[in-house]
mmCIF file of C-alpha atoms and ligand atoms in Angstrom:
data_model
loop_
_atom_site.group_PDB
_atom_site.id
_atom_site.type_symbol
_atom_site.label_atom_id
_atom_site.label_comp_id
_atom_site.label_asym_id
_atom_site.label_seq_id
_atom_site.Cartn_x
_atom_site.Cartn_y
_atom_site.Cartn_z
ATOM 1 C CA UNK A 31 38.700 69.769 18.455
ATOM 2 C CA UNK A 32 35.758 70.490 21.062
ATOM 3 C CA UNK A 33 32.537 68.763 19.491
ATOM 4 C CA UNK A 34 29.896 71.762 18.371
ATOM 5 C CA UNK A 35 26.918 69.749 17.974
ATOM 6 C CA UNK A 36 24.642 69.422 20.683
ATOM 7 C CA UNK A 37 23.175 66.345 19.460
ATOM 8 C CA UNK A 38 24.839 62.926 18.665
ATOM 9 C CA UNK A 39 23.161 60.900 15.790
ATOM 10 C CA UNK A 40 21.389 57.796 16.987
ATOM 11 C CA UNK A 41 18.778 55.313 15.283
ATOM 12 C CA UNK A 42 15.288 56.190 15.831
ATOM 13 C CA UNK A 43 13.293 53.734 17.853
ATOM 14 C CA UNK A 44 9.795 51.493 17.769
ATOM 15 C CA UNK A 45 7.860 52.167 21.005
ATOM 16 C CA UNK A 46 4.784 50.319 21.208
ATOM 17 C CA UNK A 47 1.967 50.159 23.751
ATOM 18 C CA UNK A 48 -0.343 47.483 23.987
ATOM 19 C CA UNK A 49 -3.155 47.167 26.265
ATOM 20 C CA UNK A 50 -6.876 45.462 26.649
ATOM 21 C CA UNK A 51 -8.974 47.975 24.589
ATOM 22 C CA UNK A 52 -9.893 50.698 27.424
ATOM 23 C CA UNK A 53 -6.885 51.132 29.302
ATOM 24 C CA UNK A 54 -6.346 53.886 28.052
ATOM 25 C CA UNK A 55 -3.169 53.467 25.271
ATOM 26 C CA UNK A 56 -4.706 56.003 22.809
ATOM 27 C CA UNK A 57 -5.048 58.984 25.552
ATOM 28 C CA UNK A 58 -1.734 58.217 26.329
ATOM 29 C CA UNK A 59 -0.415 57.997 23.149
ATOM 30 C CA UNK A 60 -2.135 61.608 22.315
ATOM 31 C CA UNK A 61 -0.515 62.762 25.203
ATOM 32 C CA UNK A 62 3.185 61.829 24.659
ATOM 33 C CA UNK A 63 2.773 62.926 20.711
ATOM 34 C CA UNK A 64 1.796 66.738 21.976
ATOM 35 C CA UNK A 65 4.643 66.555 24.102
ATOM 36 C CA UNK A 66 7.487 65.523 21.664
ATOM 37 C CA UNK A 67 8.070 66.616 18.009
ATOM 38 C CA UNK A 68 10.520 64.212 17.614
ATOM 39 C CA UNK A 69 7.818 61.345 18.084
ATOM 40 C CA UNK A 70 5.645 59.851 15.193
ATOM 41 C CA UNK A 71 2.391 58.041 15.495
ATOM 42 C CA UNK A 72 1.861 55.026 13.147
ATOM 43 C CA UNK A 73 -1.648 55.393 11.587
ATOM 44 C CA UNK A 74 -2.850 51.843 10.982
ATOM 45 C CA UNK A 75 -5.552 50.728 8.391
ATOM 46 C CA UNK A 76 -8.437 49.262 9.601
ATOM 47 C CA UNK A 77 -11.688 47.787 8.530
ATOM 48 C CA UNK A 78 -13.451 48.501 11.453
ATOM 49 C CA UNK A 79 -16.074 51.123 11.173
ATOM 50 C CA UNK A 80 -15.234 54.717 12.221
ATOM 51 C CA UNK A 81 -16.648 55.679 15.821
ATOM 52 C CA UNK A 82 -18.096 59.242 16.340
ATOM 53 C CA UNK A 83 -15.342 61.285 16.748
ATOM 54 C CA UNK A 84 -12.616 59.803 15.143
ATOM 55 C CA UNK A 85 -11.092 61.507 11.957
ATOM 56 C CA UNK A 86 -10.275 59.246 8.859
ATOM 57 C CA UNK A 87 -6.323 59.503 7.986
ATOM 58 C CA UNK A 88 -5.443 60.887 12.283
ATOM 59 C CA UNK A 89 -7.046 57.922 14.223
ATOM 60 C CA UNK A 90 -7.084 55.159 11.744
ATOM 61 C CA UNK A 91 -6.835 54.560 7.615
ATOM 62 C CA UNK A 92 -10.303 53.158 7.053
ATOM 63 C CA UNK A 93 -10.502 50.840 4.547
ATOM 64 C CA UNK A 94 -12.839 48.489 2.798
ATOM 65 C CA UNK A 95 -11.290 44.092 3.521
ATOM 66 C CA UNK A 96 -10.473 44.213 0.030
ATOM 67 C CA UNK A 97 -8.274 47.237 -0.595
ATOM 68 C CA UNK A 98 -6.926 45.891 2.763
ATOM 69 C CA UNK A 99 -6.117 42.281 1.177
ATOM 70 C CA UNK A 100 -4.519 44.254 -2.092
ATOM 71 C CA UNK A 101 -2.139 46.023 0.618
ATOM 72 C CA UNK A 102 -1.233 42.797 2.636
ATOM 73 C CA UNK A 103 -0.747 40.786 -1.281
ATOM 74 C CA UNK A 104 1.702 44.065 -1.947
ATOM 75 C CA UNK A 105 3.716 43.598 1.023
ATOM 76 C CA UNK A 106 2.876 46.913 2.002
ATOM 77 C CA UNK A 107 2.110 46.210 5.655
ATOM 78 C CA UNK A 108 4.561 45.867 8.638
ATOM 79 C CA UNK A 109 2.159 43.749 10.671
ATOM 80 C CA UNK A 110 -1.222 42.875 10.753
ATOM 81 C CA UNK A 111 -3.736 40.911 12.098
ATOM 82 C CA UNK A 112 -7.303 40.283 13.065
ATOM 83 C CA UNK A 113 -8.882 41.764 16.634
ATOM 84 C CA UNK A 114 -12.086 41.716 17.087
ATOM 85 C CA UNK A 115 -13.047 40.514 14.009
ATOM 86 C CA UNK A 116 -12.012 43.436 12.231
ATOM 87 C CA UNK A 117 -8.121 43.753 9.790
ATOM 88 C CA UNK A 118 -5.544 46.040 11.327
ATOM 89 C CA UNK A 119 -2.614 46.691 9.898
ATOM 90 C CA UNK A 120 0.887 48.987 10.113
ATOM 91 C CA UNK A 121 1.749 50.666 6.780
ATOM 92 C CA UNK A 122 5.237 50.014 5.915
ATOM 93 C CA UNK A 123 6.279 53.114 4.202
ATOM 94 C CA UNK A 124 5.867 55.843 6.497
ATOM 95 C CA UNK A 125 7.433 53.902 9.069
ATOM 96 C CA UNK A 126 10.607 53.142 7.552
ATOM 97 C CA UNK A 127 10.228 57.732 6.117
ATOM 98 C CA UNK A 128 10.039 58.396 9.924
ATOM 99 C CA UNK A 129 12.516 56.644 11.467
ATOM 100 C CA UNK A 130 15.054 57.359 8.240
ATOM 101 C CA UNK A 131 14.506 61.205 9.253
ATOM 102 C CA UNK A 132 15.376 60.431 12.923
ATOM 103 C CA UNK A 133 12.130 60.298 14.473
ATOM 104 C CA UNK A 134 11.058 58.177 17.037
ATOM 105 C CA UNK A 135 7.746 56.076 15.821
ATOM 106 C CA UNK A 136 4.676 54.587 18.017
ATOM 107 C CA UNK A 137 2.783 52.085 17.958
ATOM 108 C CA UNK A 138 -0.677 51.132 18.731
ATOM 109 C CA UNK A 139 -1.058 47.606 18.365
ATOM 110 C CA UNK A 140 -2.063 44.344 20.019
ATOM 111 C CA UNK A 141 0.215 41.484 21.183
ATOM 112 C CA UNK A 142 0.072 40.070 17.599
ATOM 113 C CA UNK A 143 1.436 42.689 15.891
ATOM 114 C CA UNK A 144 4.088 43.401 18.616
ATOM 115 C CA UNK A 145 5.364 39.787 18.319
ATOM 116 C CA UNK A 146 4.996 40.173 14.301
ATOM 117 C CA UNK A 147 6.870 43.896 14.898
ATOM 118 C CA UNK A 148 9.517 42.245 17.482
ATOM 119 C CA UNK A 149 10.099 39.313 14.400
ATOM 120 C CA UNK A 150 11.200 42.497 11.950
ATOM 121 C CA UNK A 151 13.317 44.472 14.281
ATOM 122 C CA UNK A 152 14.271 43.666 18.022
ATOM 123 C CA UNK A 153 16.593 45.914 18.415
ATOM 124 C CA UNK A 154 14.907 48.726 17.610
ATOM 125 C CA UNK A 155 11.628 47.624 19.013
ATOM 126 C CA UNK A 156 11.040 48.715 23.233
ATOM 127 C CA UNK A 157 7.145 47.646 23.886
ATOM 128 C CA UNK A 158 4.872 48.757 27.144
ATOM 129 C CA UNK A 159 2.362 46.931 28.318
ATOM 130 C CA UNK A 160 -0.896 49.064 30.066
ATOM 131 C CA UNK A 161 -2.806 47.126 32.375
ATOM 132 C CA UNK A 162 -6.048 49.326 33.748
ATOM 133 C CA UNK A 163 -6.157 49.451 37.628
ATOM 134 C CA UNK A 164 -9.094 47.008 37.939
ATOM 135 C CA UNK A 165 -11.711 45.171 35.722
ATOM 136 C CA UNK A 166 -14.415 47.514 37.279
ATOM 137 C CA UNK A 167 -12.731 50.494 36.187
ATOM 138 C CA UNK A 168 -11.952 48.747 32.611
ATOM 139 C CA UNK A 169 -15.358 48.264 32.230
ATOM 140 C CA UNK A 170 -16.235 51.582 33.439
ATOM 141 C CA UNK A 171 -14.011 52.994 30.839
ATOM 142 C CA UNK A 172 -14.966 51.365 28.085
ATOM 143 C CA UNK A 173 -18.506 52.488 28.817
ATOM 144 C CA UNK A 174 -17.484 56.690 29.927
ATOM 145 C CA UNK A 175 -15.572 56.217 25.998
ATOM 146 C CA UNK A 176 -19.449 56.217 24.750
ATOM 147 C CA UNK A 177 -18.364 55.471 21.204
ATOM 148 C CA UNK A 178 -19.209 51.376 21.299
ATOM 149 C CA UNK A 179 -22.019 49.777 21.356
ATOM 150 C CA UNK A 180 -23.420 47.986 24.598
ATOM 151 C CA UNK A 181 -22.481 44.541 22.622
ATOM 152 C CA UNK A 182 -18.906 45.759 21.565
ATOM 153 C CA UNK A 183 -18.181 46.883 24.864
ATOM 154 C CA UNK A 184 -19.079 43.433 25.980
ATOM 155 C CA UNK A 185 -17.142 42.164 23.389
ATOM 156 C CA UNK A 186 -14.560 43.750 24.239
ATOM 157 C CA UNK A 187 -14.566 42.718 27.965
ATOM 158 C CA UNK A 188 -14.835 39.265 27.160
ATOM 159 C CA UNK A 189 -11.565 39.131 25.004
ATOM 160 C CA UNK A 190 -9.458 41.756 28.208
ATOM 161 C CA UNK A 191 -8.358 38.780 29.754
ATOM 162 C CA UNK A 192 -6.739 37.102 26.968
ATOM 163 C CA UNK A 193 -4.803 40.412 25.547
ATOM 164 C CA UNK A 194 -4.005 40.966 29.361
ATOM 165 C CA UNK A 195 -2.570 37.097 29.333
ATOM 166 C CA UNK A 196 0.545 38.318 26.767
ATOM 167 C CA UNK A 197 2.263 41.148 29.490
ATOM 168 C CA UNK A 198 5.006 38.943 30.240
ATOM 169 C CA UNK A 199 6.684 39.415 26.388
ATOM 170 C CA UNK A 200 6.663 43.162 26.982
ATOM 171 C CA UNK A 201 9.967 45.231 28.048
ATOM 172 C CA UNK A 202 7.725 47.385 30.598
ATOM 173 C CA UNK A 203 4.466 47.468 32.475
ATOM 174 C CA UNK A 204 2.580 50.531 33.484
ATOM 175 C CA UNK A 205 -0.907 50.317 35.430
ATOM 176 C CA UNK A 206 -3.022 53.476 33.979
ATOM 177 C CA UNK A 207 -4.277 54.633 37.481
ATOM 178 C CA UNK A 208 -3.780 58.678 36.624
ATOM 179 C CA UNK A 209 -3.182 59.824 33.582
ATOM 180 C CA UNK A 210 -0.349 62.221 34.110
ATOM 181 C CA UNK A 211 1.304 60.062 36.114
ATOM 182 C CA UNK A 212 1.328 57.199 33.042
ATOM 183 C CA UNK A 213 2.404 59.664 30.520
ATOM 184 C CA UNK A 214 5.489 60.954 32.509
ATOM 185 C CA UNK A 215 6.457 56.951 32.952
ATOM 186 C CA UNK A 216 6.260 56.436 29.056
ATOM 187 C CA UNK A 217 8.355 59.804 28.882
ATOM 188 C CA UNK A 218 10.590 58.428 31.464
ATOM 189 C CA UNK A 219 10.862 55.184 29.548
ATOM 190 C CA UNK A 220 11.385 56.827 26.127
ATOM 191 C CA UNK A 221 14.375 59.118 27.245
ATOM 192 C CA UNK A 222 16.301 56.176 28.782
ATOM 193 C CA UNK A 223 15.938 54.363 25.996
ATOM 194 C CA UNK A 224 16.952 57.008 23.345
ATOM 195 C CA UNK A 225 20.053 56.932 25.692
ATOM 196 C CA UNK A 226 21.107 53.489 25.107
ATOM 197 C CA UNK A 227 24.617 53.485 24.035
ATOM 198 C CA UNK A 228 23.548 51.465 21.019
ATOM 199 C CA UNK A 229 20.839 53.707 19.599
ATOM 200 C CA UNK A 230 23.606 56.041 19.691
ATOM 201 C CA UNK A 231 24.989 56.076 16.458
ATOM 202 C CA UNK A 232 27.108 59.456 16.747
ATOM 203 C CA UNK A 233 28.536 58.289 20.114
ATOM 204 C CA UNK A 234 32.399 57.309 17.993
ATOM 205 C CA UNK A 235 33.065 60.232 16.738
ATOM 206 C CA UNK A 236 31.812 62.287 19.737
ATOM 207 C CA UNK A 237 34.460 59.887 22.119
ATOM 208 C CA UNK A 238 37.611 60.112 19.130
ATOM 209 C CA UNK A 239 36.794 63.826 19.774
ATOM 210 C CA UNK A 240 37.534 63.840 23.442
ATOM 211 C CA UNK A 241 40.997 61.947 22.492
ATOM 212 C CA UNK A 242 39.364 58.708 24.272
ATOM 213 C CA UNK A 243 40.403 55.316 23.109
ATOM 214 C CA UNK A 244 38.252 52.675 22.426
HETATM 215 P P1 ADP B 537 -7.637 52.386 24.570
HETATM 216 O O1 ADP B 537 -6.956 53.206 23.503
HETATM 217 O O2 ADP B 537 -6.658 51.598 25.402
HETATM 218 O O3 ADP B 537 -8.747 51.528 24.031
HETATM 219 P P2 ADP B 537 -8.669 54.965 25.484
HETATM 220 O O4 ADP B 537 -7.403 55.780 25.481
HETATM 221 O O5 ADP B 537 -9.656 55.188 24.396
HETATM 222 O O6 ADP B 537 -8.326 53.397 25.614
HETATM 223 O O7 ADP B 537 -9.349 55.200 26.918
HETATM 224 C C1 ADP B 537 -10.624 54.684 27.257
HETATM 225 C C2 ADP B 537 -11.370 55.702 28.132
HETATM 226 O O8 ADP B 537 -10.719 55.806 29.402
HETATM 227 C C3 ADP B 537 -11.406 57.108 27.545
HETATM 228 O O9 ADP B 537 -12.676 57.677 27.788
HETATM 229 C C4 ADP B 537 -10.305 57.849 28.316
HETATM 230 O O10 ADP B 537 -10.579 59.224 28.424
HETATM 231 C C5 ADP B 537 -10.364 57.165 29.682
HETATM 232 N N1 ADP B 537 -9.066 57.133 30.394
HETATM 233 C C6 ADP B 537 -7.839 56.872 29.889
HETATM 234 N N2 ADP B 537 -6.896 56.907 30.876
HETATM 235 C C7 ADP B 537 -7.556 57.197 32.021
HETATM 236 C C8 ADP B 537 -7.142 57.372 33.402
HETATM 237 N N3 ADP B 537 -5.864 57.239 33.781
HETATM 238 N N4 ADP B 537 -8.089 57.654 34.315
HETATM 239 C C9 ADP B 537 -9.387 57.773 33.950
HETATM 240 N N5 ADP B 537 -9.860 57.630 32.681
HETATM 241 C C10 ADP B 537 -8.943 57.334 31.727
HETATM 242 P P1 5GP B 538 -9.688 49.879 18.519
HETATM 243 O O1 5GP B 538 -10.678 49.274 17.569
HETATM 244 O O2 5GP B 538 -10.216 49.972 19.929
HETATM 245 O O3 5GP B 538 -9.115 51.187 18.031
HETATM 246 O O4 5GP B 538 -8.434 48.880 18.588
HETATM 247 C C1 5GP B 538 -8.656 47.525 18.891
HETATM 248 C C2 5GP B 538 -7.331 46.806 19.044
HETATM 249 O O5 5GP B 538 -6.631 46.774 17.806
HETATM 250 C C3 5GP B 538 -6.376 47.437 20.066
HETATM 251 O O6 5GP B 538 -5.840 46.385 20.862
HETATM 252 C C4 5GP B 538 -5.293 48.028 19.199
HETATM 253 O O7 5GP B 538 -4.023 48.044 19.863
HETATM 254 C C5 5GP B 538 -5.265 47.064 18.034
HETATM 255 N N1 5GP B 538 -4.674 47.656 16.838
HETATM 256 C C6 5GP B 538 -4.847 48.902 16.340
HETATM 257 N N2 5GP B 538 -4.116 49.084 15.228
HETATM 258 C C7 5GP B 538 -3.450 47.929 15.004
HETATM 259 C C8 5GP B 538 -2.507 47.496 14.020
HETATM 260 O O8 5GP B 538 -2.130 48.202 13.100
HETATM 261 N N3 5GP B 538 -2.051 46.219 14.132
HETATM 262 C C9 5GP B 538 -2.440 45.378 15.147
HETATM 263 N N4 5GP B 538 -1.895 44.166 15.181
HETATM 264 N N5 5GP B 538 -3.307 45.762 16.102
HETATM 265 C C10 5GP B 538 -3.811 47.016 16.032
#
Protein backbone atom coordinates (compact mmCIF):
# COMPACT_ATOMS: atom_id res chain seq x y z
CA UNK A 1 0.00 0.00 0.00
CA UNK A 2 1.33 3.54 -1.29
CA UNK A 3 2.27 5.56 2.00
CA UNK A 4 -0.42 8.70 2.39
CA UNK A 5 1.39 10.67 4.82
CA UNK A 6 3.53 13.28 3.71
CA UNK A 7 5.51 13.34 6.75
CA UNK A 8 7.57 10.51 8.44
CA UNK A 9 7.78 10.72 12.32
CA UNK A 10 11.21 11.61 13.59
CA UNK A 11 12.59 12.79 17.14
CA UNK A 12 12.69 16.40 17.59
CA UNK A 13 16.11 17.90 17.97
CA UNK A 14 18.36 20.35 20.46
CA UNK A 15 19.95 23.10 18.32
CA UNK A 16 21.99 25.36 20.23
CA UNK A 17 23.98 28.49 19.38
CA UNK A 18 26.59 29.78 21.39
CA UNK A 19 28.55 32.79 20.82
CA UNK A 20 30.67 35.73 22.76
CA UNK A 21 27.75 37.99 23.92
CA UNK A 22 27.32 40.38 20.70
CA UNK A 23 27.63 38.21 17.88
CA UNK A 24 24.62 38.32 17.29
CA UNK A 25 22.91 34.62 18.48
CA UNK A 26 19.66 36.28 19.73
CA UNK A 27 18.89 38.21 16.24
CA UNK A 28 19.49 35.11 14.76
CA UNK A 29 17.65 33.08 16.86
CA UNK A 30 14.51 35.64 16.37
CA UNK A 31 15.02 35.21 12.93
CA UNK A 32 14.94 31.39 12.43
CA UNK A 33 11.83 31.20 15.13
CA UNK A 34 9.63 33.64 12.62
CA UNK A 35 10.61 31.47 9.98
CA UNK A 36 9.63 27.96 11.33
CA UNK A 37 6.56 26.92 13.43
CA UNK A 38 7.93 23.80 14.01
CA UNK A 39 10.89 25.45 16.08
CA UNK A 40 10.73 26.28 19.90
CA UNK A 41 12.81 28.74 21.78
CA UNK A 42 13.96 27.70 25.31
CA UNK A 43 13.26 30.67 27.67
CA UNK A 44 15.93 30.47 30.36
CA UNK A 45 15.71 31.97 33.95
CA UNK A 46 17.99 34.42 34.82
CA UNK A 47 19.02 36.67 37.61
CA UNK A 48 20.38 39.20 35.63
CA UNK A 49 18.47 42.39 35.54
CA UNK A 50 16.06 43.04 32.62
CA UNK A 51 17.56 45.49 29.85
CA UNK A 52 15.20 48.10 28.23
CA UNK A 53 13.40 46.34 25.86
CA UNK A 54 13.29 42.98 26.83
CA UNK A 55 9.87 41.40 27.90
CA UNK A 56 9.79 39.19 31.14
CA UNK A 57 8.52 35.45 30.21
CA UNK A 58 9.76 36.10 25.83
CA UNK A 59 13.49 37.05 26.38
CA UNK A 60 14.29 35.61 29.71
CA UNK A 61 12.36 34.22 33.14
CA UNK A 62 13.65 36.81 35.58
CA UNK A 63 14.10 35.65 38.77
CA UNK A 64 15.31 36.61 42.18
CA UNK A 65 19.05 33.93 43.21
CA UNK A 66 16.83 32.40 45.58
CA UNK A 67 13.72 31.23 43.74
CA UNK A 68 16.55 30.34 41.27
CA UNK A 69 18.43 28.05 44.00
CA UNK A 70 14.74 26.47 44.98
CA UNK A 71 14.54 25.50 41.09
CA UNK A 72 18.18 24.09 40.77
CA UNK A 73 17.47 22.07 44.65
CA UNK A 74 14.10 20.74 42.62
CA UNK A 75 15.91 19.44 39.77
CA UNK A 76 13.92 21.52 37.68
CA UNK A 77 16.70 22.84 35.45
CA UNK A 78 18.36 21.18 32.37
CA UNK A 79 21.57 23.17 32.73
CA UNK A 80 22.79 26.00 34.37
CA UNK A 81 25.50 27.97 35.23
CA UNK A 82 27.06 31.26 36.13
CA UNK A 83 28.15 34.02 33.19
CA UNK A 84 28.90 37.05 34.07
CA UNK A 85 28.22 36.82 37.43
CA UNK A 86 24.70 36.41 36.99
CA UNK A 87 22.49 32.38 37.28
CA UNK A 88 21.18 31.12 33.97
CA UNK A 89 19.42 28.32 33.67
CA UNK A 90 17.21 25.91 31.05
CA UNK A 91 13.81 24.89 32.50
CA UNK A 92 13.35 21.28 32.19
CA UNK A 93 9.72 20.94 31.60
CA UNK A 94 8.91 22.74 28.61
CA UNK A 95 11.73 21.27 26.97
CA UNK A 96 11.03 17.76 27.34
CA UNK A 97 6.56 19.27 26.33
CA UNK A 98 8.24 20.55 23.09
CA UNK A 99 10.20 18.07 21.82
CA UNK A 100 7.41 15.23 23.04
CA UNK A 101 4.97 17.22 20.54
CA UNK A 102 7.59 17.03 17.73
CA UNK A 103 9.04 20.32 17.80
CA UNK A 104 12.38 21.21 17.25
CA UNK A 105 13.83 23.27 20.49
CA UNK A 106 16.73 26.11 20.66
CA UNK A 107 18.97 27.01 22.66
CA UNK A 108 20.67 30.05 23.82
CA UNK A 109 23.35 29.17 26.00
CA UNK A 110 27.07 29.41 26.70
CA UNK A 111 29.72 26.66 26.35
CA UNK A 112 28.82 25.49 29.91
CA UNK A 113 25.53 24.70 29.44
CA UNK A 114 26.16 23.14 25.95
CA UNK A 115 28.72 20.72 27.50
CA UNK A 116 26.14 20.25 30.59
CA UNK A 117 23.23 19.88 27.57
CA UNK A 118 25.68 17.52 25.37
CA UNK A 119 26.18 15.32 29.02
CA UNK A 120 22.05 14.77 28.95
CA UNK A 121 21.51 14.02 25.35
CA UNK A 122 24.18 13.76 22.46
CA UNK A 123 22.27 12.46 20.16
CA UNK A 124 19.78 14.73 20.03
CA UNK A 125 21.93 17.70 20.72
CA UNK A 126 23.57 19.58 17.09
CA UNK A 127 25.35 22.95 18.57
CA UNK A 128 26.66 26.16 16.33
CA UNK A 129 29.15 28.14 17.26
CA UNK A 130 28.90 32.22 16.06
CA UNK A 131 32.06 33.88 15.93
CA UNK A 132 31.53 37.89 14.98
CA UNK A 133 33.68 38.93 11.92
CA UNK A 134 36.24 40.90 13.99
CA UNK A 135 36.81 42.18 17.62
CA UNK A 136 36.20 45.79 16.26
CA UNK A 137 32.93 44.96 15.00
CA UNK A 138 32.17 42.84 18.38
CA UNK A 139 32.81 45.72 20.20
CA UNK A 140 30.96 47.88 17.93
CA UNK A 141 28.02 45.70 18.43
CA UNK A 142 27.87 45.40 21.76
CA UNK A 143 27.89 49.18 21.96
CA UNK A 144 25.00 49.88 18.62
CA UNK A 145 22.85 47.05 21.21
CA UNK A 146 22.67 50.31 23.65
CA UNK A 147 21.08 48.25 26.39
CA UNK A 148 24.54 47.71 28.66
CA UNK A 149 26.26 49.77 30.46
CA UNK A 150 29.76 51.23 29.34
CA UNK A 151 31.27 48.78 32.24
CA UNK A 152 29.18 45.66 31.12
CA UNK A 153 30.07 46.13 27.71
CA UNK A 154 33.62 46.09 28.88
CA UNK A 155 32.88 43.30 30.81
CA UNK A 156 31.73 41.65 28.39
CA UNK A 157 34.71 42.19 25.98
CA UNK A 158 37.06 41.12 28.43
CA UNK A 159 35.47 37.57 28.95
CA UNK A 160 34.91 37.25 24.35
CA UNK A 161 38.04 35.63 24.20
CA UNK A 162 37.56 32.95 26.61
CA UNK A 163 33.81 31.93 25.35
CA UNK A 164 35.45 32.27 21.79
CA UNK A 165 38.34 29.68 23.19
CA UNK A 166 35.45 26.63 23.42
CA UNK A 167 34.50 26.61 19.24
CA UNK A 168 36.32 23.56 18.72
CA UNK A 169 33.49 21.27 20.87
CA UNK A 170 30.82 22.65 18.55
CA UNK A 171 29.30 20.55 15.45
CA UNK A 172 29.35 23.90 13.23
CA UNK A 173 30.82 27.35 12.94
CA UNK A 174 29.20 30.32 11.35
CA UNK A 175 30.98 33.89 11.24
CA UNK A 176 27.90 36.52 11.60
CA UNK A 177 29.16 38.87 8.76
CA UNK A 178 25.34 39.53 7.24
CA UNK A 179 22.59 38.65 8.83
CA UNK A 180 20.56 36.96 6.16
CA UNK A 181 23.23 35.21 5.04
CA UNK A 182 23.76 33.54 8.86
CA UNK A 183 20.17 32.77 9.21
CA UNK A 184 19.84 30.82 5.85
CA UNK A 185 23.19 28.74 7.12
CA UNK A 186 21.38 27.84 10.50
CA UNK A 187 18.28 26.98 8.18
CA UNK A 188 20.56 25.08 6.00
CA UNK A 189 22.03 23.33 9.01
CA UNK A 190 18.66 22.59 10.68
CA UNK A 191 17.04 20.86 7.54
CA UNK A 192 20.03 18.49 7.07
CA UNK A 193 19.93 17.58 10.29
CA UNK A 194 16.13 16.90 10.67
CA UNK A 195 17.11 14.58 7.70
CA UNK A 196 19.40 12.36 9.47
CA UNK A 197 18.30 8.89 8.99
CA UNK A 198 18.33 8.51 12.76
CA UNK A 199 16.09 11.39 13.78
CA UNK A 200 13.87 9.64 11.51
CA UNK A 201 11.79 7.63 13.50
CA UNK A 202 8.94 6.85 10.81
CA UNK A 203 11.62 5.95 8.21
CA UNK A 204 10.64 1.60 8.90
CA UNK A 205 7.47 1.65 8.19
CA UNK A 206 7.73 4.17 5.29
CA UNK A 207 10.66 1.51 3.62
CA UNK A 208 8.31 -2.00 4.67
CA UNK A 209 5.81 0.12 2.63
CA UNK A 210 7.81 0.30 -0.53
CA UNK A 211 8.30 -3.71 -0.15
CA UNK A 212 12.17 -2.86 0.68
CA UNK A 213 14.08 -5.19 2.88
CA UNK A 214 16.11 -4.24 5.53
P1 LIG B 1 24.00 38.20 21.25
O1 LIG B 1 22.63 37.60 21.42
O2 LIG B 1 24.98 37.24 20.62
O3 LIG B 1 24.53 38.81 22.51
P2 LIG B 1 22.59 40.20 19.64
O4 LIG B 1 21.76 39.31 18.76
O5 LIG B 1 21.93 40.92 20.75
O6 LIG B 1 23.88 39.41 20.19
O7 LIG B 1 23.33 41.23 18.66
C1 LIG B 1 24.12 42.31 19.13
C2 LIG B 1 23.91 43.53 18.22
O8 LIG B 1 24.46 43.27 16.93
C3 LIG B 1 22.44 43.89 18.00
O9 LIG B 1 22.30 45.29 18.00
C4 LIG B 1 22.13 43.30 16.61
O10 LIG B 1 21.13 44.03 15.95
C5 LIG B 1 23.48 43.45 15.90
N1 LIG B 1 23.74 42.42 14.87
C6 LIG B 1 23.48 41.09 14.94
N2 LIG B 1 23.89 40.47 13.79
C7 LIG B 1 24.41 41.44 13.00
C8 LIG B 1 25.01 41.44 11.67
N3 LIG B 1 25.16 40.31 10.96
N4 LIG B 1 25.44 42.61 11.18
C9 LIG B 1 25.32 43.75 11.89
N5 LIG B 1 24.77 43.84 13.13
C10 LIG B 1 24.32 42.68 13.68
P1 LIG C 1 22.82 37.85 28.00
O1 LIG C 1 22.89 38.34 29.41
O2 LIG C 1 23.63 38.69 27.05
O3 LIG C 1 21.40 37.64 27.52
O4 LIG C 1 23.48 36.39 27.97
C1 LIG C 1 24.78 36.22 28.49
C2 LIG C 1 25.26 34.81 28.22
O5 LIG C 1 24.48 33.87 28.95
C3 LIG C 1 25.21 34.38 26.75
O6 LIG C 1 26.44 33.73 26.45
C4 LIG C 1 24.08 33.38 26.73
O7 LIG C 1 24.28 32.38 25.73
C5 LIG C 1 24.18 32.77 28.11
N1 LIG C 1 22.93 32.14 28.53
C6 LIG C 1 21.67 32.59 28.37
N2 LIG C 1 20.78 31.72 28.87
C7 LIG C 1 21.49 30.68 29.37
C8 LIG C 1 21.14 29.44 30.00
O8 LIG C 1 19.98 29.11 30.23
N3 LIG C 1 22.16 28.64 30.38
C9 LIG C 1 23.48 28.95 30.14
N4 LIG C 1 24.40 28.07 30.51
N5 LIG C 1 23.84 30.10 29.53
C10 LIG C 1 22.86 30.95 29.16
Amino acid sequence: MPNKHKHIARRGLMLVLSSPSGAGKSTISRAMLSGHRNLAMSISLTTRPIRPGEVDGEDYIFVEQAEFDRRVANHDLLEYATVFGNSYGTPRGPVDEALAAGQDVLFDVDWQGTQQLKQNARDDLVSIFIFPPSITELERRLYARAQDSEAVVRDRMAKASSEMSHWAEYDYIIINHDLPTSVSQVESILAAERLRRDRQTGLADFIRGLGVGQ
